[in-house]
Coordinates of C-alpha atoms and ligand atoms in Angstrom, one line a residue:
M1 CA 39.9 -12.9 -11.9
K2 CA 41.9 -11.2 -14.9
Y3 CA 44.2 -12.7 -16.8
K4 CA 46.8 -11.1 -18.9
W5 CA 46.2 -11.3 -22.4
F6 CA 49.2 -14.5 -22.6
E7 CA 47.9 -14.8 -19.8
K8 CA 44.5 -15.9 -21.3
I9 CA 46.6 -17.4 -24.5
E10 CA 48.7 -19.5 -22.3
R11 CA 45.6 -20.9 -20.3
S12 CA 44.0 -22.0 -23.7
A13 CA 43.7 -25.3 -24.3
N14 CA 44.5 -25.5 -27.7
V15 CA 47.6 -23.7 -26.6
R16 CA 48.5 -26.0 -24.3
G17 CA 48.0 -28.5 -25.8
L18 CA 50.6 -27.6 -28.3
I19 CA 53.4 -26.4 -26.5
N20 CA 52.4 -29.9 -24.4
W21 CA 52.9 -31.8 -28.2
F22 CA 56.1 -29.8 -29.1
T23 CA 57.8 -30.1 -25.7
L24 CA 57.3 -34.0 -26.3
A25 CA 58.5 -33.6 -29.8
T26 CA 61.5 -31.5 -29.3
G27 CA 62.7 -33.5 -25.4
F28 CA 62.1 -37.4 -27.9
L29 CA 64.2 -35.6 -30.1
Y30 CA 67.3 -34.4 -27.7
G31 CA 66.8 -37.7 -26.1
E32 CA 67.6 -39.6 -29.0
F33 CA 70.3 -37.2 -30.0
D34 CA 71.6 -36.7 -26.6
D35 CA 71.5 -40.5 -26.1
R36 CA 74.7 -40.8 -28.8
L37 CA 76.1 -37.7 -29.7
D38 CA 77.0 -36.2 -25.4
L39 CA 74.8 -33.0 -26.6
R40 CA 74.2 -32.2 -23.9
S41 CA 78.5 -30.9 -22.9
A42 CA 78.7 -29.5 -25.7
L43 CA 76.2 -27.4 -26.0
Q44 CA 77.2 -26.2 -22.5
K45 CA 80.2 -25.1 -23.1
V46 CA 78.8 -22.4 -26.7
L47 CA 75.3 -21.7 -24.5
K48 CA 76.7 -21.4 -20.9
K49 CA 77.6 -17.8 -20.8
P50 CA 76.7 -15.7 -17.5
V51 CA 75.6 -12.1 -19.0
P52 CA 77.4 -9.7 -17.3
K53 CA 75.1 -7.0 -15.4
H54 CA 75.5 -3.5 -17.2
I55 CA 73.7 -5.8 -20.2
N56 CA 70.2 -3.8 -20.4
F57 CA 67.3 -3.3 -23.5
W58 CA 69.8 -1.5 -26.0
F59 CA 72.2 -4.0 -26.1
C60 CA 68.8 -6.6 -27.5
F61 CA 68.7 -5.0 -30.5
G62 CA 72.0 -6.7 -32.4
G63 CA 69.3 -9.7 -32.0
F64 CA 66.7 -8.4 -32.8
T65 CA 67.9 -7.7 -36.3
F66 CA 68.6 -11.0 -36.9
L67 CA 65.3 -12.3 -35.7
L68 CA 64.3 -10.1 -37.9
F69 CA 66.8 -11.4 -41.1
V70 CA 65.4 -15.1 -40.1
I71 CA 61.8 -13.8 -40.5
N72 CA 62.8 -12.7 -43.7
I73 CA 64.5 -16.0 -44.4
I74 CA 62.3 -17.9 -44.0
T75 CA 59.2 -16.3 -45.7
G76 CA 61.0 -15.6 -48.0
I77 CA 61.8 -19.1 -48.7
L78 CA 58.0 -19.3 -48.8
L79 CA 56.9 -16.6 -51.1
L80 CA 59.6 -17.9 -53.8
M81 CA 56.9 -21.4 -53.4
Y82 CA 55.0 -19.0 -56.0
Y83 CA 57.4 -15.6 -57.1
R84 CA 57.5 -15.7 -60.9
P85 CA 60.4 -13.5 -61.8
T86 CA 60.0 -12.6 -65.4
I87 CA 57.8 -8.7 -66.3
D88 CA 54.9 -10.5 -67.4
Q89 CA 54.1 -13.1 -65.0
A90 CA 55.9 -11.6 -61.5
Y91 CA 53.0 -8.7 -61.3
D92 CA 50.4 -11.8 -60.9
S93 CA 52.2 -13.6 -59.2
I94 CA 52.5 -11.1 -56.4
V95 CA 48.5 -10.5 -57.0
H96 CA 48.0 -14.4 -56.5
I97 CA 50.3 -15.1 -53.6
T98 CA 48.4 -11.9 -51.3
N99 CA 44.9 -12.9 -53.3
N100 CA 44.6 -16.9 -53.1
V101 CA 47.7 -18.4 -51.6
P102 CA 46.5 -19.5 -48.0
F103 CA 47.6 -17.5 -46.2
G104 CA 50.1 -15.7 -48.8
W105 CA 48.9 -12.2 -47.7
L106 CA 49.7 -12.8 -44.4
V107 CA 53.6 -14.0 -45.0
R108 CA 54.0 -11.2 -47.6
G109 CA 53.1 -8.4 -44.7
F110 CA 55.7 -10.8 -42.6
H111 CA 57.7 -10.3 -45.0
H112 CA 57.1 -6.4 -45.9
W113 CA 57.1 -5.6 -42.3
A114 CA 59.8 -7.2 -40.7
A115 CA 62.7 -6.4 -43.9
N116 CA 61.0 -2.3 -42.7
I117 CA 61.6 -2.5 -39.6
M118 CA 65.0 -4.4 -39.7
V119 CA 66.0 -1.3 -41.2
I120 CA 64.8 0.5 -38.0
T121 CA 66.8 -1.8 -35.2
V122 CA 70.1 -1.6 -37.1
L123 CA 69.9 2.4 -36.9
I124 CA 68.8 2.0 -33.1
H125 CA 71.7 -1.0 -32.8
M126 CA 74.4 1.1 -34.7
L127 CA 73.4 4.0 -31.9
R128 CA 73.6 1.6 -29.1
I129 CA 77.7 0.3 -30.5
Y130 CA 78.4 4.7 -30.5
F131 CA 77.2 6.5 -27.4
H132 CA 79.0 3.4 -26.2
G133 CA 81.7 4.0 -27.2
A134 CA 81.9 0.1 -28.6
Y135 CA 82.8 1.2 -32.2
K136 CA 86.8 1.0 -30.1
H137 CA 89.5 -1.0 -30.4
P138 CA 89.6 -4.1 -30.2
R139 CA 85.7 -3.5 -31.4
D140 CA 86.3 -1.9 -35.0
M141 CA 87.0 -4.2 -36.9
N142 CA 83.5 -5.6 -36.2
W143 CA 81.8 -1.8 -36.7
V144 CA 83.6 -1.9 -40.3
V145 CA 81.6 -5.5 -40.5
G146 CA 78.7 -3.9 -39.3
V147 CA 78.9 -0.9 -41.6
C148 CA 79.2 -3.5 -44.7
L149 CA 76.0 -5.5 -43.3
F150 CA 74.4 -2.4 -42.8
L151 CA 74.6 -2.0 -46.4
L152 CA 73.8 -5.5 -47.1
V153 CA 70.4 -4.1 -45.6
L154 CA 69.4 -1.3 -47.9
S155 CA 70.5 -3.3 -50.9
F156 CA 68.1 -6.4 -49.7
G157 CA 65.3 -3.3 -49.7
F158 CA 66.3 -2.0 -52.9
T159 CA 66.7 -5.2 -54.5
G160 CA 62.9 -6.3 -53.2
Y161 CA 61.8 -3.2 -54.4
L162 CA 61.5 -4.2 -57.5
L163 CA 60.2 -8.0 -58.1
P164 CA 56.8 -7.0 -57.4
W165 CA 57.1 -5.0 -60.8
N166 CA 54.9 -2.4 -60.5
Q167 CA 55.1 1.5 -61.9
V168 CA 56.2 2.4 -58.2
S169 CA 58.7 -0.5 -58.1
F170 CA 59.7 0.4 -61.9
W171 CA 59.8 4.1 -61.2
A172 CA 61.7 3.6 -58.2
T173 CA 64.1 1.1 -58.8
T174 CA 65.0 4.0 -62.8
I175 CA 66.1 6.6 -60.7
G176 CA 67.9 4.3 -57.9
A177 CA 69.9 3.2 -61.0
E178 CA 70.4 6.5 -62.6
I179 CA 72.3 7.3 -59.3
P180 CA 75.6 6.4 -59.7
S181 CA 75.6 7.0 -63.2
T182 CA 76.6 10.8 -61.6
F183 CA 80.3 8.6 -59.5
P184 CA 82.9 9.3 -61.7
V185 CA 84.9 6.8 -63.8
A186 CA 82.3 3.8 -63.1
G187 CA 79.4 5.5 -62.2
P188 CA 78.0 4.8 -65.8
Y189 CA 79.0 1.0 -66.3
I190 CA 77.6 0.8 -62.4
T191 CA 74.7 2.5 -64.0
Y192 CA 73.8 -0.1 -67.0
F193 CA 74.9 -3.2 -65.1
L194 CA 71.9 -2.4 -62.2
K195 CA 69.6 -1.3 -65.7
G196 CA 70.5 -4.7 -67.8
G197 CA 70.8 -2.6 -71.0
D198 CA 69.5 2.0 -71.4
S199 CA 65.6 1.3 -69.4
V200 CA 64.6 -0.9 -66.4
G201 CA 63.9 -4.4 -68.3
Q202 CA 64.2 -8.4 -67.5
L203 CA 68.0 -8.5 -67.0
A204 CA 66.9 -6.0 -64.7
L205 CA 64.2 -8.3 -63.2
T206 CA 66.3 -11.5 -63.4
R207 CA 69.2 -9.3 -62.4
F208 CA 67.3 -7.7 -58.3
F209 CA 65.9 -11.2 -57.8
A210 CA 69.6 -12.7 -58.2
F211 CA 71.1 -10.1 -55.7
H212 CA 67.7 -10.0 -53.4
V213 CA 67.7 -14.2 -53.5
V214 CA 70.9 -15.5 -53.4
I215 CA 74.2 -13.3 -53.6
L216 CA 72.6 -10.6 -50.8
P217 CA 72.0 -13.2 -48.3
W218 CA 74.8 -15.2 -48.4
I219 CA 77.0 -12.4 -48.3
T220 CA 74.9 -11.6 -45.3
V221 CA 75.2 -15.2 -43.8
G222 CA 79.2 -14.6 -43.7
L223 CA 79.6 -11.6 -42.9
L224 CA 77.2 -12.3 -40.1
S225 CA 78.9 -15.2 -38.8
L226 CA 82.4 -13.3 -38.3
H227 CA 80.3 -10.4 -36.6
F228 CA 78.2 -12.8 -34.1
L229 CA 82.0 -14.6 -33.6
M230 CA 83.9 -11.8 -32.7
V231 CA 81.2 -11.2 -30.4
R232 CA 82.2 -13.8 -28.3
R233 CA 86.0 -13.8 -28.4
L234 CA 85.8 -10.5 -27.4
G235 CA 83.2 -9.9 -25.2
I236 CA 80.6 -7.6 -25.5
S237 CA 81.8 -4.7 -24.3
G238 CA 81.9 -3.6 -21.0
P239 CA 79.6 -0.4 -18.6
L240 CA 80.1 2.8 -19.4
Ligands
HEM1 C1 71.9 -7.4 -40.0 C2 72.4 -6.6 -39.2 C3 73.3 -7.0 -37.5 C4 72.7 -7.8 -36.8 C5 72.0 -8.4 -36.9 C6 74.1 -7.5 -35.0 C7 73.8 -8.1 -34.2 C8 74.4 -8.7 -33.8 C9 74.5 -8.9 -31.7 C10 73.2 -9.4 -31.8 C11 75.0 -8.2 -31.7 C12 75.7 -8.8 -29.8 C13 75.2 -8.1 -29.2 C14 74.7 -6.1 -29.1 O1 73.5 -6.6 -29.9 O2 74.6 -5.2 -29.1 C15 76.1 -7.6 -31.9 C16 77.3 -6.7 -31.3 C17 77.9 -6.1 -32.8 N1 77.7 -4.5 -33.5 FE1 75.6 -5.8 -34.6 N2 74.7 -6.4 -35.8 C18 74.3 -5.7 -36.9 C19 74.9 -4.6 -38.0 C20 74.9 -4.0 -37.5 C21 75.9 -2.8 -37.5 C22 75.3 -2.2 -39.1 C23 77.1 -2.1 -37.0 C24 77.4 -1.5 -37.4 C25 78.0 0.0 -38.6 C26 77.6 -3.1 -35.4 C27 78.7 -3.3 -34.7 C28 78.1 -4.5 -34.2 C29 80.0 -3.9 -33.1 C30 80.7 -3.3 -32.9 C31 79.6 -5.2 -32.2 C32 80.1 -4.8 -30.6 C33 79.2 -4.7 -29.1 C34 80.3 -4.5 -27.8 O3 80.7 -5.2 -28.1 O4 79.2 -4.1 -27.5 N3 76.5 -4.0 -36.3 N4 75.7 -7.1 -33.1

């Protein structure tokens, strides 16, 4: 009898062993915590929410985007174990991660692709909201929070691009940082702030690194909490 690929994996003794072990371990931990803190009723209150009938595939893109964000947080923390944010060492540390660190190529690949796919999923999420009219009152405030989240997703891409410190990242950032210089009044100051001087150098790398790994992630976590709180408070929008 022919099995589908996921049935094959499920039937492999190793994977079954791993799943059994994981179920036992989490079951044991859950039991111990539940015994003391009565987690069951607290969790049921938060998680037991019937999904309305009109929910379909297109409503999943916010969730996909969130999953990709979590993948990027985990792989980003792993990359941080080896990445060195100085203009002398950044490029070499990326080459080291890709060629020598065990599974470094895989972690870097996941980080890269999750970041790129996230831009696509967030755009589809926005289109879904637009075509369902879910941006209208009373969800208009959540749309505004969403626009800020969209800008954050793009900023992650822009700041992360410089970090490998290769020719493409240097010149792309040089061009990107010059764009605001045409804005009236504040423009030249924004460009100077981004570059940290007359050209992209160590200060720019330090600033982009700080934005990429500390400032943007924490702002995103704050705004995502607001976003999800509003979705829970208002409920998902109705059918067309
Ligand atoms: C990091 C980016 C984002 C994540 C992780 C995220 C996640 C989510 C999730 C999980 C939902 C629940 C329903 C669904 O998935 O359709 C949702 C709803 C919503 N999102 Fe987002 N979102 C993001 C960005 C955006 C953007 C860019 C916009 C618009 C500019 C937006 C506007 C909304 C609105 C208005 C709702 C309520 C929809 C409804 O009630 O039908 N979100 N978001």
